[in-house]
Amino acid sequence: MADVFFKAGLIEAWGRGTIKITDECKKAGLPEPEFKEEFGGFAVYFYKDIYTEDNLRKMGLNERQIKAVLYVKEKGKITNKEYQEITNVSRQMATIDLAEIVKKGVFARIGKAGKGVAYQLTKLTNK
């Protein structure tokens, strides 16, 4: 059936649509969709961005922590030192704030210890 649609010019090459969908989600600042084969069919799950300032406040994050989450949305990760720089807090306060963000399930800690530790967003999303 898909071959007929392809030859008729109604669809593009195989697999191209999923790439276009993913690219459009990225352009819109949304998380990448999830593609699954389910029950003999194909499903696409779109997620909304829950890392908005309003949602982060509702989760109990303070203004420094919100600033860090927005930073990670843009940069991909944050270190303790970067947190200190963007929020103007001590190392100890940065450690406490980052631990709270991890505890709330917003950040995942990556790396073992010391300067090798960074934080990135978890895959916490709403369908």
JSON list of C-alpha atoms in Angstrom, two decimals:
[
{"chain": "A", "resi": 1, "resn": "MET", "atom": "CA", "xyz": [0.00, 0.00, 0.00]},
{"chain": "A", "resi": 2, "resn": "ALA", "atom": "CA", "xyz": [2.78, 2.41, 0.94]},
{"chain": "A", "resi": 3, "resn": "ASP", "atom": "CA", "xyz": [4.51, 1.65, -2.37]},
{"chain": "A", "resi": 4, "resn": "VAL", "atom": "CA", "xyz": [1.39, 2.75, -4.24]},
{"chain": "A", "resi": 5, "resn": "PHE", "atom": "CA", "xyz": [1.24, 6.00, -2.26]},
{"chain": "A", "resi": 6, "resn": "PHE", "atom": "CA", "xyz": [4.95, 6.57, -2.88]},
{"chain": "A", "resi": 7, "resn": "LYS", "atom": "CA", "xyz": [4.61, 6.06, -6.65]},
{"chain": "A", "resi": 8, "resn": "ALA", "atom": "CA", "xyz": [1.59, 8.36, -6.67]},
{"chain": "A", "resi": 9, "resn": "GLY", "atom": "CA", "xyz": [3.69, 11.07, -5.02]},
{"chain": "A", "resi": 10, "resn": "LEU", "atom": "CA", "xyz": [1.54, 11.17, -1.89]},
{"chain": "A", "resi": 11, "resn": "ILE", "atom": "CA", "xyz": [4.39, 10.20, 0.44]},
{"chain": "A", "resi": 12, "resn": "GLU", "atom": "CA", "xyz": [8.16, 10.62, 0.34]},
{"chain": "A", "resi": 13, "resn": "ALA", "atom": "CA", "xyz": [10.85, 7.98, 0.68]},
{"chain": "A", "resi": 14, "resn": "TRP", "atom": "CA", "xyz": [10.61, 5.40, 3.45]},
{"chain": "A", "resi": 15, "resn": "GLY", "atom": "CA", "xyz": [11.44, 6.69, 6.90]},
{"chain": "A", "resi": 16, "resn": "ARG", "atom": "CA", "xyz": [11.76, 10.30, 5.83]},
{"chain": "A", "resi": 17, "resn": "GLY", "atom": "CA", "xyz": [8.57, 11.34, 7.61]},
{"chain": "A", "resi": 18, "resn": "THR", "atom": "CA", "xyz": [9.86, 10.38, 11.04]},
{"chain": "A", "resi": 19, "resn": "ILE", "atom": "CA", "xyz": [12.95, 12.51, 10.51]},
{"chain": "A", "resi": 20, "resn": "LYS", "atom": "CA", "xyz": [10.84, 15.48, 9.42]},
{"chain": "A", "resi": 21, "resn": "ILE", "atom": "CA", "xyz": [8.54, 15.09, 12.44]},
{"chain": "A", "resi": 22, "resn": "THR", "atom": "CA", "xyz": [11.52, 14.96, 14.81]},
{"chain": "A", "resi": 23, "resn": "ASP", "atom": "CA", "xyz": [13.11, 18.01, 13.16]},
{"chain": "A", "resi": 24, "resn": "GLU", "atom": "CA", "xyz": [9.88, 20.01, 13.45]},
{"chain": "A", "resi": 25, "resn": "CYS", "atom": "CA", "xyz": [9.55, 19.14, 17.14]},
{"chain": "A", "resi": 26, "resn": "LYS", "atom": "CA", "xyz": [13.12, 20.31, 17.75]},
{"chain": "A", "resi": 27, "resn": "LYS", "atom": "CA", "xyz": [12.45, 23.56, 15.85]},
{"chain": "A", "resi": 28, "resn": "ALA", "atom": "CA", "xyz": [9.40, 24.17, 18.04]},
{"chain": "A", "resi": 29, "resn": "GLY", "atom": "CA", "xyz": [11.46, 23.59, 21.19]},
{"chain": "A", "resi": 30, "resn": "LEU", "atom": "CA", "xyz": [9.59, 20.40, 22.07]},
{"chain": "A", "resi": 31, "resn": "PRO", "atom": "CA", "xyz": [10.99, 17.06, 23.19]},
{"chain": "A", "resi": 32, "resn": "GLU", "atom": "CA", "xyz": [11.58, 14.49, 20.45]},
{"chain": "A", "resi": 33, "resn": "PRO", "atom": "CA", "xyz": [8.54, 12.30, 19.77]},
{"chain": "A", "resi": 34, "resn": "GLU", "atom": "CA", "xyz": [8.61, 8.61, 20.52]},
{"chain": "A", "resi": 35, "resn": "PHE", "atom": "CA", "xyz": [7.91, 6.15, 17.69]},
{"chain": "A", "resi": 36, "resn": "LYS", "atom": "CA", "xyz": [6.61, 2.70, 18.63]},
{"chain": "A", "resi": 37, "resn": "GLU", "atom": "CA", "xyz": [5.18, -0.36, 17.00]},
{"chain": "A", "resi": 38, "resn": "GLU", "atom": "CA", "xyz": [2.16, -1.33, 19.06]},
{"chain": "A", "resi": 39, "resn": "PHE", "atom": "CA", "xyz": [-0.56, -3.89, 18.57]},
{"chain": "A", "resi": 40, "resn": "GLY", "atom": "CA", "xyz": [0.33, -4.45, 14.94]},
{"chain": "A", "resi": 41, "resn": "GLY", "atom": "CA", "xyz": [0.28, -0.73, 14.21]},
{"chain": "A", "resi": 42, "resn": "PHE", "atom": "CA", "xyz": [2.52, 2.29, 14.44]},
{"chain": "A", "resi": 43, "resn": "ALA", "atom": "CA", "xyz": [2.15, 4.95, 17.13]},
{"chain": "A", "resi": 44, "resn": "VAL", "atom": "CA", "xyz": [3.77, 8.33, 17.57]},
{"chain": "A", "resi": 45, "resn": "TYR", "atom": "CA", "xyz": [3.82, 9.94, 21.02]},
{"chain": "A", "resi": 46, "resn": "PHE", "atom": "CA", "xyz": [4.25, 13.68, 21.20]},
{"chain": "A", "resi": 47, "resn": "TYR", "atom": "CA", "xyz": [5.33, 15.28, 24.46]},
{"chain": "A", "resi": 48, "resn": "LYS", "atom": "CA", "xyz": [4.85, 18.79, 25.68]},
{"chain": "A", "resi": 49, "resn": "ASP", "atom": "CA", "xyz": [7.65, 20.71, 27.31]},
{"chain": "A", "resi": 50, "resn": "ILE", "atom": "CA", "xyz": [7.07, 20.58, 31.05]},
{"chain": "A", "resi": 51, "resn": "TYR", "atom": "CA", "xyz": [10.21, 22.56, 31.78]},
{"chain": "A", "resi": 52, "resn": "THR", "atom": "CA", "xyz": [8.47, 25.93, 31.62]},
{"chain": "A", "resi": 53, "resn": "GLU", "atom": "CA", "xyz": [8.97, 28.50, 34.36]},
{"chain": "A", "resi": 54, "resn": "ASP", "atom": "CA", "xyz": [5.38, 28.08, 35.59]},
{"chain": "A", "resi": 55, "resn": "ASN", "atom": "CA", "xyz": [5.61, 24.29, 35.82]},
{"chain": "A", "resi": 56, "resn": "LEU", "atom": "CA", "xyz": [9.00, 24.47, 37.51]},
{"chain": "A", "resi": 57, "resn": "ARG", "atom": "CA", "xyz": [7.58, 26.85, 40.14]},
{"chain": "A", "resi": 58, "resn": "LYS", "atom": "CA", "xyz": [4.67, 24.46, 40.71]},
{"chain": "A", "resi": 59, "resn": "MET", "atom": "CA", "xyz": [7.24, 21.71, 41.29]},
{"chain": "A", "resi": 60, "resn": "GLY", "atom": "CA", "xyz": [8.72, 23.81, 44.10]},
{"chain": "A", "resi": 61, "resn": "LEU", "atom": "CA", "xyz": [11.92, 25.00, 42.42]},
{"chain": "A", "resi": 62, "resn": "ASN", "atom": "CA", "xyz": [13.34, 28.35, 43.48]},
{"chain": "A", "resi": 63, "resn": "GLU", "atom": "CA", "xyz": [14.41, 31.07, 41.03]},
{"chain": "A", "resi": 64, "resn": "ARG", "atom": "CA", "xyz": [18.05, 29.92, 40.99]},
{"chain": "A", "resi": 65, "resn": "GLN", "atom": "CA", "xyz": [17.02, 26.36, 40.24]},
{"chain": "A", "resi": 66, "resn": "ILE", "atom": "CA", "xyz": [14.66, 27.51, 37.49]},
{"chain": "A", "resi": 67, "resn": "LYS", "atom": "CA", "xyz": [17.49, 29.52, 35.95]},
{"chain": "A", "resi": 68, "resn": "ALA", "atom": "CA", "xyz": [19.64, 26.37, 35.97]},
{"chain": "A", "resi": 69, "resn": "VAL", "atom": "CA", "xyz": [16.93, 24.24, 34.33]},
{"chain": "A", "resi": 70, "resn": "LEU", "atom": "CA", "xyz": [16.48, 26.80, 31.56]},
{"chain": "A", "resi": 71, "resn": "TYR", "atom": "CA", "xyz": [20.28, 26.86, 31.13]},
{"chain": "A", "resi": 72, "resn": "VAL", "atom": "CA", "xyz": [20.36, 23.06, 30.77]},
{"chain": "A", "resi": 73, "resn": "LYS", "atom": "CA", "xyz": [17.50, 23.18, 28.25]},
{"chain": "A", "resi": 74, "resn": "GLU", "atom": "CA", "xyz": [19.71, 25.38, 26.10]},
{"chain": "A", "resi": 75, "resn": "LYS", "atom": "CA", "xyz": [23.18, 23.93, 26.79]},
{"chain": "A", "resi": 76, "resn": "GLY", "atom": "CA", "xyz": [22.42, 20.25, 27.50]},
{"chain": "A", "resi": 77, "resn": "LYS", "atom": "CA", "xyz": [24.12, 20.02, 30.90]},
{"chain": "A", "resi": 78, "resn": "ILE", "atom": "CA", "xyz": [25.43, 22.02, 33.84]},
{"chain": "A", "resi": 79, "resn": "THR", "atom": "CA", "xyz": [28.27, 21.57, 36.34]},
{"chain": "A", "resi": 80, "resn": "ASN", "atom": "CA", "xyz": [28.42, 22.79, 39.92]},
{"chain": "A", "resi": 81, "resn": "LYS", "atom": "CA", "xyz": [30.88, 25.50, 38.85]},
{"chain": "A", "resi": 82, "resn": "GLU", "atom": "CA", "xyz": [28.56, 26.69, 36.06]},
{"chain": "A", "resi": 83, "resn": "TYR", "atom": "CA", "xyz": [25.66, 26.72, 38.53]},
{"chain": "A", "resi": 84, "resn": "GLN", "atom": "CA", "xyz": [27.73, 28.91, 40.87]},
{"chain": "A", "resi": 85, "resn": "GLU", "atom": "CA", "xyz": [28.56, 31.29, 38.03]},
{"chain": "A", "resi": 86, "resn": "ILE", "atom": "CA", "xyz": [25.03, 31.75, 36.68]},
{"chain": "A", "resi": 87, "resn": "THR", "atom": "CA", "xyz": [23.35, 32.01, 40.10]},
{"chain": "A", "resi": 88, "resn": "ASN", "atom": "CA", "xyz": [26.08, 33.79, 42.11]},
{"chain": "A", "resi": 89, "resn": "VAL", "atom": "CA", "xyz": [26.05, 31.29, 44.99]},
{"chain": "A", "resi": 90, "resn": "SER", "atom": "CA", "xyz": [28.73, 29.41, 46.92]},
{"chain": "A", "resi": 91, "resn": "ARG", "atom": "CA", "xyz": [29.84, 25.89, 46.04]},
{"chain": "A", "resi": 92, "resn": "GLN", "atom": "CA", "xyz": [27.98, 24.57, 49.07]},
{"chain": "A", "resi": 93, "resn": "MET", "atom": "CA", "xyz": [24.70, 26.29, 48.09]},
{"chain": "A", "resi": 94, "resn": "ALA", "atom": "CA", "xyz": [25.09, 25.08, 44.50]},
{"chain": "A", "resi": 95, "resn": "THR", "atom": "CA", "xyz": [25.55, 21.51, 45.76]},
{"chain": "A", "resi": 96, "resn": "ILE", "atom": "CA", "xyz": [22.40, 21.78, 47.90]},
{"chain": "A", "resi": 97, "resn": "ASP", "atom": "CA", "xyz": [20.33, 23.31, 45.09]},
{"chain": "A", "resi": 98, "resn": "LEU", "atom": "CA", "xyz": [21.49, 20.75, 42.53]},
{"chain": "A", "resi": 99, "resn": "ALA", "atom": "CA", "xyz": [20.76, 17.87, 44.92]},
{"chain": "A", "resi": 100, "resn": "GLU", "atom": "CA", "xyz": [17.21, 19.20, 45.37]},
{"chain": "A", "resi": 101, "resn": "ILE", "atom": "CA", "xyz": [16.70, 19.39, 41.60]},
{"chain": "A", "resi": 102, "resn": "VAL", "atom": "CA", "xyz": [17.86, 15.77, 41.32]},
{"chain": "A", "resi": 103, "resn": "LYS", "atom": "CA", "xyz": [15.57, 14.74, 44.20]},
{"chain": "A", "resi": 104, "resn": "LYS", "atom": "CA", "xyz": [12.59, 16.32, 42.41]},
{"chain": "A", "resi": 105, "resn": "GLY", "atom": "CA", "xyz": [13.41, 14.21, 39.34]},
{"chain": "A", "resi": 106, "resn": "VAL", "atom": "CA", "xyz": [14.20, 17.12, 37.03]},
{"chain": "A", "resi": 107, "resn": "PHE", "atom": "CA", "xyz": [17.97, 16.56, 36.77]},
{"chain": "A", "resi": 108, "resn": "ALA", "atom": "CA", "xyz": [19.96, 13.36, 36.53]},
{"chain": "A", "resi": 109, "resn": "ARG", "atom": "CA", "xyz": [23.50, 13.38, 37.88]},
{"chain": "A", "resi": 110, "resn": "ILE", "atom": "CA", "xyz": [26.12, 12.11, 35.43]},
{"chain": "A", "resi": 111, "resn": "GLY", "atom": "CA", "xyz": [29.73, 11.33, 36.22]},
{"chain": "A", "resi": 112, "resn": "LYS", "atom": "CA", "xyz": [31.41, 9.88, 39.30]},
{"chain": "A", "resi": 113, "resn": "ALA", "atom": "CA", "xyz": [32.69, 12.65, 41.55]},
{"chain": "A", "resi": 114, "resn": "GLY", "atom": "CA", "xyz": [34.39, 16.02, 41.65]},
{"chain": "A", "resi": 115, "resn": "LYS", "atom": "CA", "xyz": [34.93, 17.94, 38.44]},
{"chain": "A", "resi": 116, "resn": "GLY", "atom": "CA", "xyz": [33.59, 15.02, 36.38]},
{"chain": "A", "resi": 117, "resn": "VAL", "atom": "CA", "xyz": [30.05, 15.50, 37.70]},
{"chain": "A", "resi": 118, "resn": "ALA", "atom": "CA", "xyz": [27.43, 17.26, 35.60]},
{"chain": "A", "resi": 119, "resn": "TYR", "atom": "CA", "xyz": [23.66, 17.39, 35.56]},
{"chain": "A", "resi": 120, "resn": "GLN", "atom": "CA", "xyz": [21.26, 16.95, 32.66]},
{"chain": "A", "resi": 121, "resn": "LEU", "atom": "CA", "xyz": [17.51, 16.90, 32.27]},
{"chain": "A", "resi": 122, "resn": "THR", "atom": "CA", "xyz": [15.71, 13.65, 32.91]},
{"chain": "A", "resi": 123, "resn": "LYS", "atom": "CA", "xyz": [13.20, 12.35, 30.38]},
{"chain": "A", "resi": 124, "resn": "LEU", "atom": "CA", "xyz": [10.38, 13.63, 32.58]},
{"chain": "A", "resi": 125, "resn": "THR", "atom": "CA", "xyz": [7.64, 14.58, 30.12]},
{"chain": "A", "resi": 126, "resn": "ASN", "atom": "CA", "xyz": [3.87, 14.65, 29.83]},
{"chain": "A", "resi": 127, "resn": "LYS", "atom": "CA", "xyz": [2.11, 12.92, 26.95]}
]
